[in-house]
mmCIF file of C-alpha atoms in Angstrom:
data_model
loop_
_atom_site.group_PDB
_atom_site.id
_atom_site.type_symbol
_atom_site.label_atom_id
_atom_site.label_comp_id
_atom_site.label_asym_id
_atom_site.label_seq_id
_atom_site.Cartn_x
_atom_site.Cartn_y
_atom_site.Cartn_z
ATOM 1 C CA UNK A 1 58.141 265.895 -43.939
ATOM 2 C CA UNK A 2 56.075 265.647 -40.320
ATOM 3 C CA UNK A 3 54.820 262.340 -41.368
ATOM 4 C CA UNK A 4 58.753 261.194 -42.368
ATOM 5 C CA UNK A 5 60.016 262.688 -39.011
ATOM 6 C CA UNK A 6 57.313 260.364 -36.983
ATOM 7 C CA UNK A 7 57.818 256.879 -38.984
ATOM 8 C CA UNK A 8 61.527 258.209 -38.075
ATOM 9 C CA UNK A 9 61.281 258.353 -34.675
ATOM 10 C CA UNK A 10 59.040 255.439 -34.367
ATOM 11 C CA UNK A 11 61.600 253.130 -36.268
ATOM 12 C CA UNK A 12 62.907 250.535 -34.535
ATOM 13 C CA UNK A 13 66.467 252.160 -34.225
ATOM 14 C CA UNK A 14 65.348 254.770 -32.415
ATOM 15 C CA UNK A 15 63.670 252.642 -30.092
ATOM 16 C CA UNK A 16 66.598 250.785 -29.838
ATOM 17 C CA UNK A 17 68.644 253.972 -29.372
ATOM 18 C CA UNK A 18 66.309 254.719 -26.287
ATOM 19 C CA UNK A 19 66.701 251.480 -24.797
ATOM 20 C CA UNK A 20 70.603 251.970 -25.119
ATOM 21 C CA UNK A 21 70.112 255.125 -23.463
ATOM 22 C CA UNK A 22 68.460 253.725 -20.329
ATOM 23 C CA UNK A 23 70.954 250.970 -20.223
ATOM 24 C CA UNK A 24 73.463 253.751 -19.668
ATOM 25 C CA UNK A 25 72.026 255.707 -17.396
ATOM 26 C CA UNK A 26 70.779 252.371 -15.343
ATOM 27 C CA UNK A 27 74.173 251.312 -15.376
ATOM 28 C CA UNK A 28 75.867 254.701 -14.092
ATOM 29 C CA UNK A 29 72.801 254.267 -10.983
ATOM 30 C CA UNK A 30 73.495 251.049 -10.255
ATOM 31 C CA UNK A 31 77.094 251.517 -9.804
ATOM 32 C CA UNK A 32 76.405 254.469 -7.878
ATOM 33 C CA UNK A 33 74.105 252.962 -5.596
ATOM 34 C CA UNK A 34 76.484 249.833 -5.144
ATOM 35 C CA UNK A 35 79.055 252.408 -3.780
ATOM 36 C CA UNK A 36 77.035 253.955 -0.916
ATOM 37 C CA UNK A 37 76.898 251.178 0.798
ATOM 38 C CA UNK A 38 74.890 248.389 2.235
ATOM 39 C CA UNK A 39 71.890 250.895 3.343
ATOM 40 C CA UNK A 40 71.231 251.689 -0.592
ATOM 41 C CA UNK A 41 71.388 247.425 -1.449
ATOM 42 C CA UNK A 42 67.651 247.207 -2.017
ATOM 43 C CA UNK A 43 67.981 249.840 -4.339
ATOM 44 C CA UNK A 44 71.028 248.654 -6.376
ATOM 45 C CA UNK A 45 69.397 245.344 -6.635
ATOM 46 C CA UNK A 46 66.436 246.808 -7.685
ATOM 47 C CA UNK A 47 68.535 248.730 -10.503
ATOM 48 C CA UNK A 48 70.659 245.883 -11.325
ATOM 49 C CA UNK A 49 67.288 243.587 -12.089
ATOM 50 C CA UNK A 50 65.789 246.836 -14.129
ATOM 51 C CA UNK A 51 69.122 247.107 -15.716
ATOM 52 C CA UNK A 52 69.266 243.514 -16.626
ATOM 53 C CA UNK A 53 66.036 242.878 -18.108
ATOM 54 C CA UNK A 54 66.495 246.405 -20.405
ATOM 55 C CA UNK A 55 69.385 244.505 -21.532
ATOM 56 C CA UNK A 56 67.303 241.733 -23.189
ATOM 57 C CA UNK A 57 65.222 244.014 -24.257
ATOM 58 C CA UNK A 58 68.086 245.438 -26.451
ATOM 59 C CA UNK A 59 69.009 242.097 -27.363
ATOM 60 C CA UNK A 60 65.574 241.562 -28.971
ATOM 61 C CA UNK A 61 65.551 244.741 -30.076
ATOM 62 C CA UNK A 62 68.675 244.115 -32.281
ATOM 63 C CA UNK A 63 67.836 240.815 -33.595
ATOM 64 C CA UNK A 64 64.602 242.453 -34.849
ATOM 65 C CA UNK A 65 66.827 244.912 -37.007
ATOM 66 C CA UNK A 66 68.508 244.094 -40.023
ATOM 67 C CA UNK A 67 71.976 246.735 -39.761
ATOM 68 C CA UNK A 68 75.259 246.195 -40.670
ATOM 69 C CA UNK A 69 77.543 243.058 -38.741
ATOM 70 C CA UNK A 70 79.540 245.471 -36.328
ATOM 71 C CA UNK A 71 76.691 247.249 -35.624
ATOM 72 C CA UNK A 72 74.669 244.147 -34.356
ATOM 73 C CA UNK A 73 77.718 242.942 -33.089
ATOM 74 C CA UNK A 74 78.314 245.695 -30.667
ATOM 75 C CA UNK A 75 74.261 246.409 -29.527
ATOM 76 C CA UNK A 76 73.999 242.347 -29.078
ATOM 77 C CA UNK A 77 77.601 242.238 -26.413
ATOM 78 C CA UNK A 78 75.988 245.459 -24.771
ATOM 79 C CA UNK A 79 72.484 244.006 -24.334
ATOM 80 C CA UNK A 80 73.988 239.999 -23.735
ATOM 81 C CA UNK A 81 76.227 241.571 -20.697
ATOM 82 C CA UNK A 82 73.633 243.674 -19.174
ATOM 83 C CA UNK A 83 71.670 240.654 -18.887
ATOM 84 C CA UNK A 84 74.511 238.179 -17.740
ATOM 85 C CA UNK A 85 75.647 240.450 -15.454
ATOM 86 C CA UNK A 86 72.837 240.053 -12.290
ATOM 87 C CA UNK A 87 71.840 236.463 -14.232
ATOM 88 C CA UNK A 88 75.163 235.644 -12.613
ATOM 89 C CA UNK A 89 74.722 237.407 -9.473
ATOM 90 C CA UNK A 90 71.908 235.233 -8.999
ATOM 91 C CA UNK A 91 73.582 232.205 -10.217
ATOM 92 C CA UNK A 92 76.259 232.535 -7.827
ATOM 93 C CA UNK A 93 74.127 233.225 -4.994
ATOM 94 C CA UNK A 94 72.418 230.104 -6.018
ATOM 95 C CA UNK A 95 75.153 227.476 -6.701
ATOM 96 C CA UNK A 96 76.843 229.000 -3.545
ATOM 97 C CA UNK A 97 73.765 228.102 -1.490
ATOM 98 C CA UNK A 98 73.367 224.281 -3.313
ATOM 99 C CA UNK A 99 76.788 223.789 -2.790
ATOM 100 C CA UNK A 100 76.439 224.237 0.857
ATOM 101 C CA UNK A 101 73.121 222.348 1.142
ATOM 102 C CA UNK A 102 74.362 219.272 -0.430
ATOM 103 C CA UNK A 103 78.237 219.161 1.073
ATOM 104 C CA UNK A 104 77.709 220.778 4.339
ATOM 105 C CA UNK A 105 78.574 224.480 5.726
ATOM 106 C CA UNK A 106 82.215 223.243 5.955
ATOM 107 C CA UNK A 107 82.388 223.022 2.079
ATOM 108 C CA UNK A 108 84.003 226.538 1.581
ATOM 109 C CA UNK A 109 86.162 225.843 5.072
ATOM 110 C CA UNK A 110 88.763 227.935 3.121
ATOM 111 C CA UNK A 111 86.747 231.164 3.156
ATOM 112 C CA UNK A 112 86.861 230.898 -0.435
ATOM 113 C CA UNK A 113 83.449 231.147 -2.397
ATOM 114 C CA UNK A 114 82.034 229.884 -5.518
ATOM 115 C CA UNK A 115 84.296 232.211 -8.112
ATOM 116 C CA UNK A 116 83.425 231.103 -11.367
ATOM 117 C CA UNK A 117 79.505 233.154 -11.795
ATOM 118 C CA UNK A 118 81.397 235.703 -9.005
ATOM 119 C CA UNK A 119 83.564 236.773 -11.875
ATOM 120 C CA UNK A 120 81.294 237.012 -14.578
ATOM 121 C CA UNK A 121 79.229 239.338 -12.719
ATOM 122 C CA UNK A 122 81.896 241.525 -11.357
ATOM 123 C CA UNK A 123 84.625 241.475 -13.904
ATOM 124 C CA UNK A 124 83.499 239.757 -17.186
ATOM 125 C CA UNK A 125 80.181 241.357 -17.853
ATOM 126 C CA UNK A 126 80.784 245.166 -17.106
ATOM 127 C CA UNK A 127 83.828 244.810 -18.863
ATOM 128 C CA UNK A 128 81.941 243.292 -22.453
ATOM 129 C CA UNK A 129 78.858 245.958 -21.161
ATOM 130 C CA UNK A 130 81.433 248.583 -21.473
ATOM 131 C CA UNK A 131 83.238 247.962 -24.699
ATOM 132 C CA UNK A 132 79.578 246.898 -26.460
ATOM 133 C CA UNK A 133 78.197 250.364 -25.412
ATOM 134 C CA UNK A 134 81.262 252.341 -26.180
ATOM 135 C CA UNK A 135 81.149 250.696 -29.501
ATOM 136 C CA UNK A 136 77.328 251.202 -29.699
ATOM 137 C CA UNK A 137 78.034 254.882 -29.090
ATOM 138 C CA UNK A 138 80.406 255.557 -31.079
ATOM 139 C CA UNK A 139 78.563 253.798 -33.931
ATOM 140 C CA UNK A 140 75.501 255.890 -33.030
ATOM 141 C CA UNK A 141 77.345 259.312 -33.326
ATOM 142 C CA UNK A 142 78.957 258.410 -36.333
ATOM 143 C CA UNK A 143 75.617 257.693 -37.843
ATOM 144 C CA UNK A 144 73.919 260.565 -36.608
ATOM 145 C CA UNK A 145 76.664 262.990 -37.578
ATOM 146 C CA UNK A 146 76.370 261.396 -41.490
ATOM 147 C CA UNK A 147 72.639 262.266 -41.833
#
């Protein structure tokens, strides 16, 4: 029964289950971090890289497991949009800066900025984080609460 209660723990769900975890709690300090201001920004970057690199992790994770469809279907959009979401930080920063090198500083003479990686980071990914990780949970409790 020890023996079963090891292999158990050392499955790859609940690996997976601790990675999900983390995610959580990286996401809760990263948002929290991003709201005290600019003197905590090294931090929340920090946090959001940590936080985006656990996501892959997931998303390896879950291809490595052979579950049910929804199941993969919700750890996959919860480990996909913790990765996308300071990939396209970056890539904004980025094609924000080449746009400006190549077409001058008077390119964005609106004020406007480069919106399309802007709103995958702020909108489009914690949105698909947070309905893959609900989903995840939920899925979790159910399973736990059926063994």
């Amino acid at each position: 029964s020890r023996r079963q209660d090891s292999q158990m723990n050392d499955s790859p769900f609940s690996k997976r289950t601790t990675t999900f975890v983390g995610l959580i709690v990286l996401f809760l300090l990263t948002l929290l971090f991003f709201t005290l201001g600019r003197s905590y920004f090294r931090i929340a970057a920090a946090l959001a890289i940590a936080f985006g690199l656990l996501g892959l992790v997931l998303t390896v994770q879950t291809f490595r497991t052979h579950e049910p469809r929804l199941h993969r279907l919700f750890f996959l959009t919860t480990g996909i949009a913790a990765a996308m979401i300071p990939t396209s930080a970056l890539l904004h920063n980025l094609v924000y800066a080449l746009c400006i090198l190549f077409f001058g500083d008077r390119f964005w003479a609106d004020g406007s900025d480069e919106p399309f990686f802007f709103l995958l980071a702020i909108v489009v990914g914690p949105a698909l984080f947070v309905i893959g990780a609900v989903g995840s949970a939920i899925l979790l409790i159910k399973g736990s609460a059926t063994r």
